[in-house]
Short mmCIF file of C-alpha atoms in Angstrom, two decimals:
data_model
loop_
_atom_site.label_atom_id
_atom_site.label_comp_id
_atom_site.label_asym_id
_atom_site.label_seq_id
_atom_site.Cartn_x
_atom_site.Cartn_y
_atom_site.Cartn_z
CA ASP A 1 -9.37 -16.21 9.32
CA THR A 2 -9.20 -12.80 7.69
CA ALA A 3 -6.28 -10.80 9.07
CA VAL A 4 -7.54 -7.33 8.11
CA SER A 5 -11.20 -7.04 7.28
CA GLN A 6 -13.08 -3.96 6.17
CA THR A 7 -16.72 -3.39 5.42
CA PRO A 8 -18.48 -2.73 3.21
CA LYS A 9 -16.70 -3.98 0.10
CA TYR A 10 -18.78 -1.75 -2.17
CA LEU A 11 -20.45 1.54 -1.35
CA VAL A 12 -22.50 3.58 -3.80
CA THR A 13 -23.94 6.82 -2.49
CA GLN A 14 -25.09 10.25 -3.55
CA MET A 15 -23.15 13.46 -3.25
CA GLY A 16 -23.62 15.17 0.07
CA ASN A 17 -24.27 11.99 2.03
CA ASP A 18 -22.27 10.82 5.06
CA LYS A 19 -20.86 7.29 5.11
CA SER A 20 -18.58 5.11 7.23
CA ILE A 21 -16.16 2.31 6.47
CA LYS A 22 -15.14 -0.07 9.23
CA CYS A 23 -11.85 -1.89 9.65
CA GLU A 24 -10.69 -4.54 12.07
CA GLN A 25 -7.43 -6.47 12.35
CA ASN A 26 -6.79 -9.64 14.35
CA LEU A 27 -3.02 -9.65 13.94
CA GLY A 28 -2.24 -7.92 17.22
CA HIS A 29 -0.63 -5.04 15.33
CA ASP A 30 -0.21 -1.67 16.99
CA THR A 31 -0.38 0.49 13.89
CA MET A 32 -3.25 0.92 11.44
CA TYR A 33 -3.63 2.99 8.30
CA TRP A 34 -6.05 4.24 5.73
CA TYR A 35 -4.91 4.48 2.13
CA LYS A 36 -6.78 5.88 -0.87
CA GLN A 37 -6.26 4.29 -4.29
CA ASP A 38 -7.47 6.38 -7.20
CA SER A 39 -8.40 5.26 -10.71
CA LYS A 40 -4.74 5.41 -11.76
CA LYS A 41 -3.90 2.90 -8.99
CA PHE A 42 -1.85 5.40 -7.01
CA LEU A 43 -1.79 4.39 -3.30
CA LYS A 44 -1.77 7.47 -1.10
CA ILE A 45 -1.60 7.35 2.68
CA MET A 46 -4.34 9.26 4.45
CA PHE A 47 -3.97 8.45 8.14
CA SER A 48 -1.76 6.47 10.43
CA TYR A 49 -2.69 5.45 13.97
CA ASN A 50 -0.47 3.88 16.58
CA ASN A 51 -2.06 2.40 19.71
CA LYS A 52 -5.26 4.36 19.01
CA GLU A 53 -3.42 7.65 18.67
CA LEU A 54 -3.37 9.65 15.44
CA ILE A 55 0.20 9.87 14.21
CA ILE A 56 -0.13 11.03 10.63
CA ASN A 57 -2.78 13.05 8.85
CA GLU A 58 -1.66 13.64 5.30
CA THR A 59 -3.54 16.91 4.74
CA VAL A 60 -6.77 15.05 4.24
CA PRO A 61 -9.89 17.29 4.18
CA ASN A 62 -11.55 17.43 7.55
CA ARG A 63 -14.64 15.83 6.00
CA PHE A 64 -12.68 12.62 6.63
CA SER A 65 -12.62 11.67 10.29
CA PRO A 66 -10.93 8.47 11.41
CA LYS A 67 -11.77 6.90 14.74
CA SER A 68 -9.89 4.21 16.59
CA PRO A 69 -11.88 2.85 19.55
CA ASP A 70 -9.09 0.36 20.26
CA LYS A 71 -5.92 -0.68 18.54
CA ALA A 72 -7.67 -3.47 16.61
CA HIS A 73 -10.14 -1.11 14.94
CA LEU A 74 -9.81 1.93 12.74
CA ASN A 75 -12.98 3.29 11.16
CA LEU A 76 -13.30 6.04 8.59
CA HIS A 77 -16.23 8.42 8.51
CA ILE A 78 -16.72 10.71 5.55
CA ASN A 79 -19.07 13.70 5.63
CA SER A 80 -20.60 15.54 2.70
CA LEU A 81 -19.30 13.15 0.08
CA GLU A 82 -18.03 14.63 -3.18
CA LEU A 83 -17.56 13.09 -6.64
CA GLY A 84 -13.78 13.26 -6.18
CA ASP A 85 -14.01 10.97 -3.16
CA SER A 86 -14.76 8.06 -5.47
CA ALA A 87 -11.88 5.62 -5.07
CA VAL A 88 -10.92 2.37 -3.42
CA TYR A 89 -10.08 2.83 0.26
CA PHE A 90 -7.73 0.34 1.86
CA CYS A 91 -7.26 -0.22 5.54
CA ALA A 92 -3.93 -1.75 6.57
CA SER A 93 -2.04 -2.68 9.71
CA SER A 94 1.55 -3.36 10.66
CA HIS A 95 3.76 -3.82 13.68
CA ASN A 96 6.13 -1.04 14.69
CA SER A 97 8.89 -1.82 17.12
CA GLY A 98 10.97 1.19 17.92
CA GLN A 99 12.41 2.33 14.64
CA MET A 100 11.74 -0.94 12.84
CA ASN A 101 8.74 -1.32 10.61
CA THR A 102 7.29 -4.50 9.17
CA GLU A 103 5.12 -5.28 6.20
CA ALA A 104 1.65 -3.82 6.02
CA PHE A 105 -1.27 -6.20 5.70
CA PHE A 106 -4.12 -4.76 3.68
CA GLY A 107 -7.84 -5.25 3.90
CA GLN A 108 -9.76 -6.22 0.76
CA GLY A 109 -10.63 -2.60 0.00
CA THR A 110 -13.86 -0.63 -0.14
CA ARG A 111 -14.83 0.67 -3.56
CA LEU A 112 -16.64 3.94 -2.93
CA THR A 113 -18.62 5.43 -5.79
CA VAL A 114 -20.20 8.84 -5.34
CA VAL A 115 -22.92 9.68 -7.85
CA GLY B 1 9.08 14.38 3.13
CA GLU B 2 9.81 11.07 1.47
CA ASN B 3 9.16 10.74 -2.24
CA VAL B 4 9.33 7.46 -4.15
CA GLU B 5 9.54 7.35 -7.92
CA GLN B 6 8.91 4.16 -9.84
CA HIS B 7 9.62 3.22 -13.46
CA PRO B 8 8.36 2.07 -15.83
CA SER B 9 4.65 2.68 -15.38
CA THR B 10 3.86 -0.17 -17.79
CA LEU B 11 5.99 -3.17 -18.70
CA SER B 12 5.18 -5.87 -21.21
CA VAL B 13 7.34 -8.99 -21.47
CA GLN B 14 7.15 -12.37 -23.14
CA GLU B 15 6.63 -15.38 -20.91
CA GLY B 16 9.99 -16.69 -19.73
CA ASP B 17 11.73 -13.32 -20.04
CA SER B 18 12.91 -11.25 -17.08
CA ALA B 19 11.23 -8.10 -15.80
CA VAL B 20 12.95 -5.29 -13.92
CA ILE B 21 11.22 -2.47 -12.06
CA LYS B 22 13.23 0.41 -10.64
CA CYS B 23 12.56 2.83 -7.81
CA THR B 24 14.32 5.78 -6.28
CA TYR B 25 13.67 7.38 -2.91
CA SER B 26 14.53 10.78 -1.52
CA ASP B 27 14.86 10.35 2.26
CA SER B 28 18.25 8.89 3.17
CA ALA B 29 16.77 7.84 6.55
CA SER B 30 14.57 5.24 4.82
CA ASN B 31 15.51 1.80 6.08
CA TYR B 32 12.78 -0.55 4.94
CA PHE B 33 11.78 -1.22 1.33
CA PRO B 34 8.84 -3.55 0.69
CA TRP B 35 7.45 -4.58 -2.68
CA TYR B 36 3.78 -5.33 -3.12
CA LYS B 37 1.87 -7.12 -5.87
CA GLN B 38 -1.72 -6.19 -6.56
CA GLU B 39 -3.78 -8.40 -8.83
CA LEU B 40 -6.87 -7.00 -10.50
CA GLY B 41 -9.57 -6.27 -7.94
CA LYS B 42 -7.48 -7.59 -5.06
CA ARG B 43 -5.56 -6.12 -2.17
CA PRO B 44 -1.82 -5.32 -2.34
CA GLN B 45 0.24 -8.16 -0.88
CA LEU B 46 3.88 -8.22 0.09
CA ILE B 47 6.09 -10.29 -2.20
CA ILE B 48 9.53 -9.38 -0.91
CA ASP B 49 11.18 -6.75 1.26
CA ILE B 50 14.68 -5.57 2.04
CA ARG B 51 16.20 -3.58 4.87
CA SER B 52 18.94 -1.01 4.53
CA ASN B 53 21.63 -3.21 6.03
CA VAL B 54 21.32 -5.66 3.12
CA GLY B 55 22.26 -5.10 -0.52
CA GLU B 56 20.37 -7.94 -2.13
CA LYS B 57 17.71 -10.49 -1.28
CA LYS B 58 16.33 -13.35 -3.33
CA ASP B 59 13.26 -15.53 -3.03
CA GLN B 60 12.93 -18.08 -5.83
CA ARG B 61 12.24 -16.12 -9.05
CA ILE B 62 12.11 -12.75 -7.29
CA ALA B 63 15.07 -10.66 -6.19
CA VAL B 64 15.47 -7.15 -4.87
CA THR B 65 18.62 -5.04 -4.89
CA LEU B 66 19.31 -1.90 -2.90
CA ASN B 67 21.90 0.79 -3.54
CA LYS B 68 21.82 3.09 -0.50
CA THR B 69 24.36 5.49 -1.89
CA ALA B 70 22.36 6.13 -5.02
CA LYS B 71 19.03 5.68 -3.21
CA HIS B 72 17.90 3.15 -5.78
CA PHE B 73 16.22 -0.19 -5.35
CA SER B 74 14.98 -2.62 -7.96
CA LEU B 75 12.76 -5.67 -8.31
CA HIS B 76 13.86 -8.46 -10.63
CA ILE B 77 11.49 -11.22 -11.73
CA THR B 78 13.05 -14.04 -13.74
CA GLU B 79 11.30 -16.65 -15.90
CA THR B 80 8.11 -14.63 -15.88
CA GLN B 81 4.80 -16.44 -16.05
CA PRO B 82 1.32 -15.17 -17.01
CA GLU B 83 0.29 -15.26 -13.35
CA ASP B 84 2.97 -12.63 -12.64
CA SER B 85 0.77 -10.13 -14.50
CA ALA B 86 -0.30 -7.53 -11.93
CA VAL B 87 0.50 -4.06 -10.64
CA TYR B 88 3.70 -3.93 -8.60
CA PHE B 89 4.40 -1.22 -6.03
CA CYS B 90 7.68 -0.33 -4.43
CA ALA B 91 7.62 1.49 -1.12
CA ALA B 92 9.94 3.10 1.39
CA ASN B 93 9.70 3.60 5.12
CA THR B 94 11.94 5.51 7.53
CA GLY B 95 11.03 3.31 10.48
CA GLY B 96 8.19 5.60 11.40
CA PHE B 97 4.50 5.30 10.78
CA LYS B 98 4.36 6.23 7.13
CA THR B 99 5.11 3.97 4.20
CA ILE B 100 5.28 5.87 0.94
CA PHE B 101 4.41 3.97 -2.22
CA GLY B 102 5.64 4.41 -5.75
CA ALA B 103 3.08 5.02 -8.46
CA GLY B 104 3.01 1.36 -9.51
CA THR B 105 4.10 -0.65 -12.54
CA ARG B 106 1.55 -2.57 -14.54
CA LEU B 107 3.28 -5.76 -15.69
CA PHE B 108 1.86 -7.77 -18.58
CA VAL B 109 3.32 -11.20 -19.25
CA LYS B 110 2.35 -12.48 -22.69
CA ALA B 111 1.98 -16.21 -23.12
#
């Protein structure tokens, strides 16, 4: 049973294309995230959703549009892909209870290569 | 906003030696400090965490210490083994919906 699963694992596409990455968690968590990991391994938060509502948008270009149809899913759509979008994108989820946070569980990552 | 700095960026130790990774955070409201291990090509996974009401926590060969006054926290790995080789991330969270990660430490354990 995979706790946080994202698809596809690899994505190679040309500049200017539009692509989507899907994420699903079966942990019953109320909060989901997208992180971008660049070639230097730096993990940078992009978006945070709580109960389907956008909580955090870390000044990500509006070419990136997350969508959460329900609290178990958080998809990421990227328009007009650029070379600099090449990275590994991780979906994650956690449980937030009031002011207490818990560990984040990560998906296996999607390696996006824009050529 | 919160900023987390992590040192060193690379650490090489001999098998059996100890490894220490240090982090500092900027937001005094941070109350949750997880550490993640990421093996090559894999996802980050939690190895240990500590909350702000605790100064130290240990789990077998891994320990974490927290100094709230100085806003420092550290990961200690004793009796390192080759399978400990990975990238380690510290992180800080204020109890909200954003966990900020350090830049990572690439640990090499030489057999």
